[in-house]
Amino acid sequence: MEVPILRQGQYLIASIQSALTDADLSHLREALIAQVGRSRCRGVIVDVTALDVMDSFAVRTLRDIAHMARLRGAETVIVGIQPDVAFAMVQLGLTLKGVATVLDLEEGLAFLNRRDEERLLETRPKRFGDRG
Amino acid sequence: MAGFSSGEQTVIAAAISEIARNILMYAKQGEVFLSLATNGDRQGVVVVAKDQGPGIADLERAMQYGYSTSHGVGAGLPGAKRLMDEFEVDTVVGQGTTITMKKWRRVI
Ligand SMILES: Nc1ncnc2c1ncn2[C@@H]1O[C@H](COP(=O)(O)OP(=O)(O)O)[C@@H](O)[C@H]1O
Ligand SMILES: [Mg+2]
């Protein structure tokens, strides 16, 4: 089952529709990284709302996606981790360290917009007299 | 599944996934059996995962979080144990590994 990747403005949105095999997950990782470069996007949202199991391979793949996308200049945010899935992840000792996670798609978009603004502020050259 | 809540099913599925993953990774092939059990006023699911792979040489360490012979996370065995109510490993080097794990729920 392939994961559709939609483009919305500067962002790519991958919404997982159903349980995925390892091969599907690996394919998603390759497809996202390729598209990040091709479309010069600034952000990636991976919507995992439909996933009712996340094991160590899934967590590692999501972490890889985020780290690889960052190296290609895009920020990643994972949205929609279900409460039961979060519970099982904690029990398993699996973490998404260094990867942004928010509740839903709307917050994901808001997060990326905020990051973009911050980036603009960071890269704007400081003028004499600017505070901070 | 056997009256388990969706939260419990997620937990059981995550444990099975880790154990099945280990079979593929370390033993290449094996089998996972699922069955239902009753014990007094408790009902449960029993998972038996069996392989004829290399076995686990240092089980005590393998049960510790972070120990991995494959640069993995080392979370599978200790994590599955934490997720389930009962967890037993029977392993012989050169012969294989059998893991039996159970999850119970009270029938009211
Ligand atoms: N079915 C198995 N057969 C042989 N060795 C195993 C098996 N399952 C686990 N092991 C050993 O136990 C170690 C810990 O397993 P686990 O906690 O799942 O972590 P990981 O798979 O990330 O290494 C593995 O690295 C491996 O050496
Ligand atoms: Mg493992």
PDB file of C-alpha atoms in Angstrom, chain B residues 57-96:
ATOM      1  CA  ALA B  57      23.898 -16.757  23.937  1.00  0.00           C
ATOM      2  CA  ASP B  58      23.598 -14.146  26.676  1.00  0.00           C
ATOM      3  CA  LEU B  59      19.919 -14.006  27.561  1.00  0.00           C
ATOM      4  CA  GLU B  60      20.446 -11.849  30.627  1.00  0.00           C
ATOM      5  CA  ARG B  61      22.008  -9.104  28.544  1.00  0.00           C
ATOM      6  CA  ALA B  62      19.562  -9.593  25.672  1.00  0.00           C
ATOM      7  CA  MET B  63      16.772  -8.782  28.133  1.00  0.00           C
ATOM      8  CA  GLN B  64      18.365  -5.434  28.968  1.00  0.00           C
ATOM      9  CA  TYR B  65      17.204  -2.318  27.182  1.00  0.00           C
ATOM     10  CA  GLY B  66      19.784  -1.119  24.669  1.00  0.00           C
ATOM     11  CA  TYR B  67      21.597  -4.426  24.194  1.00  0.00           C
ATOM     12  CA  SER B  68      21.715  -5.406  20.535  1.00  0.00           C
ATOM     13  CA  THR B  69      24.001  -7.558  18.434  1.00  0.00           C
ATOM     14  CA  SER B  70      22.739  -5.875  15.256  1.00  0.00           C
ATOM     15  CA  HIS B  71      23.133  -2.157  16.025  1.00  0.00           C
ATOM     16  CA  GLY B  72      19.420  -2.137  16.733  1.00  0.00           C
ATOM     17  CA  VAL B  73      17.604  -0.209  19.432  1.00  0.00           C
ATOM     18  CA  GLY B  74      17.729  -3.187  21.776  1.00  0.00           C
ATOM     19  CA  ALA B  75      14.165  -2.505  22.825  1.00  0.00           C
ATOM     20  CA  GLY B  76      12.378  -5.562  21.458  1.00  0.00           C
ATOM     21  CA  LEU B  77      12.784  -8.182  24.174  1.00  0.00           C
ATOM     22  CA  PRO B  78      12.623  -5.928  27.256  1.00  0.00           C
ATOM     23  CA  GLY B  79       9.847  -3.891  25.632  1.00  0.00           C
ATOM     24  CA  ALA B  80       7.717  -6.898  24.762  1.00  0.00           C
ATOM     25  CA  LYS B  81       8.176  -8.144  28.317  1.00  0.00           C
ATOM     26  CA  ARG B  82       6.948  -4.837  29.700  1.00  0.00           C
ATOM     27  CA  LEU B  83       3.975  -4.760  27.345  1.00  0.00           C
ATOM     28  CA  MET B  84       2.769  -8.256  28.234  1.00  0.00           C
ATOM     29  CA  ASP B  85       1.761  -9.796  31.579  1.00  0.00           C
ATOM     30  CA  GLU B  86       3.838 -12.943  31.269  1.00  0.00           C
ATOM     31  CA  PHE B  87       6.993 -13.433  29.271  1.00  0.00           C
ATOM     32  CA  GLU B  88       9.178 -16.497  29.047  1.00  0.00           C
ATOM     33  CA  VAL B  89      12.196 -17.244  26.887  1.00  0.00           C
ATOM     34  CA  ASP B  90      13.408 -20.727  26.202  1.00  0.00           C
ATOM     35  CA  THR B  91      16.576 -20.628  24.149  1.00  0.00           C
ATOM     36  CA  VAL B  92      19.387 -23.021  23.319  1.00  0.00           C
ATOM     37  CA  VAL B  93      22.430 -21.881  21.381  1.00  0.00           C
ATOM     38  CA  GLY B  94      22.526 -23.611  18.021  1.00  0.00           C
ATOM     39  CA  GLN B  95      18.997 -24.927  18.378  1.00  0.00           C
ATOM     40  CA  GLY B  96      16.626 -22.036  18.513  1.00  0.00           C
TER      41      GLY B  96
END
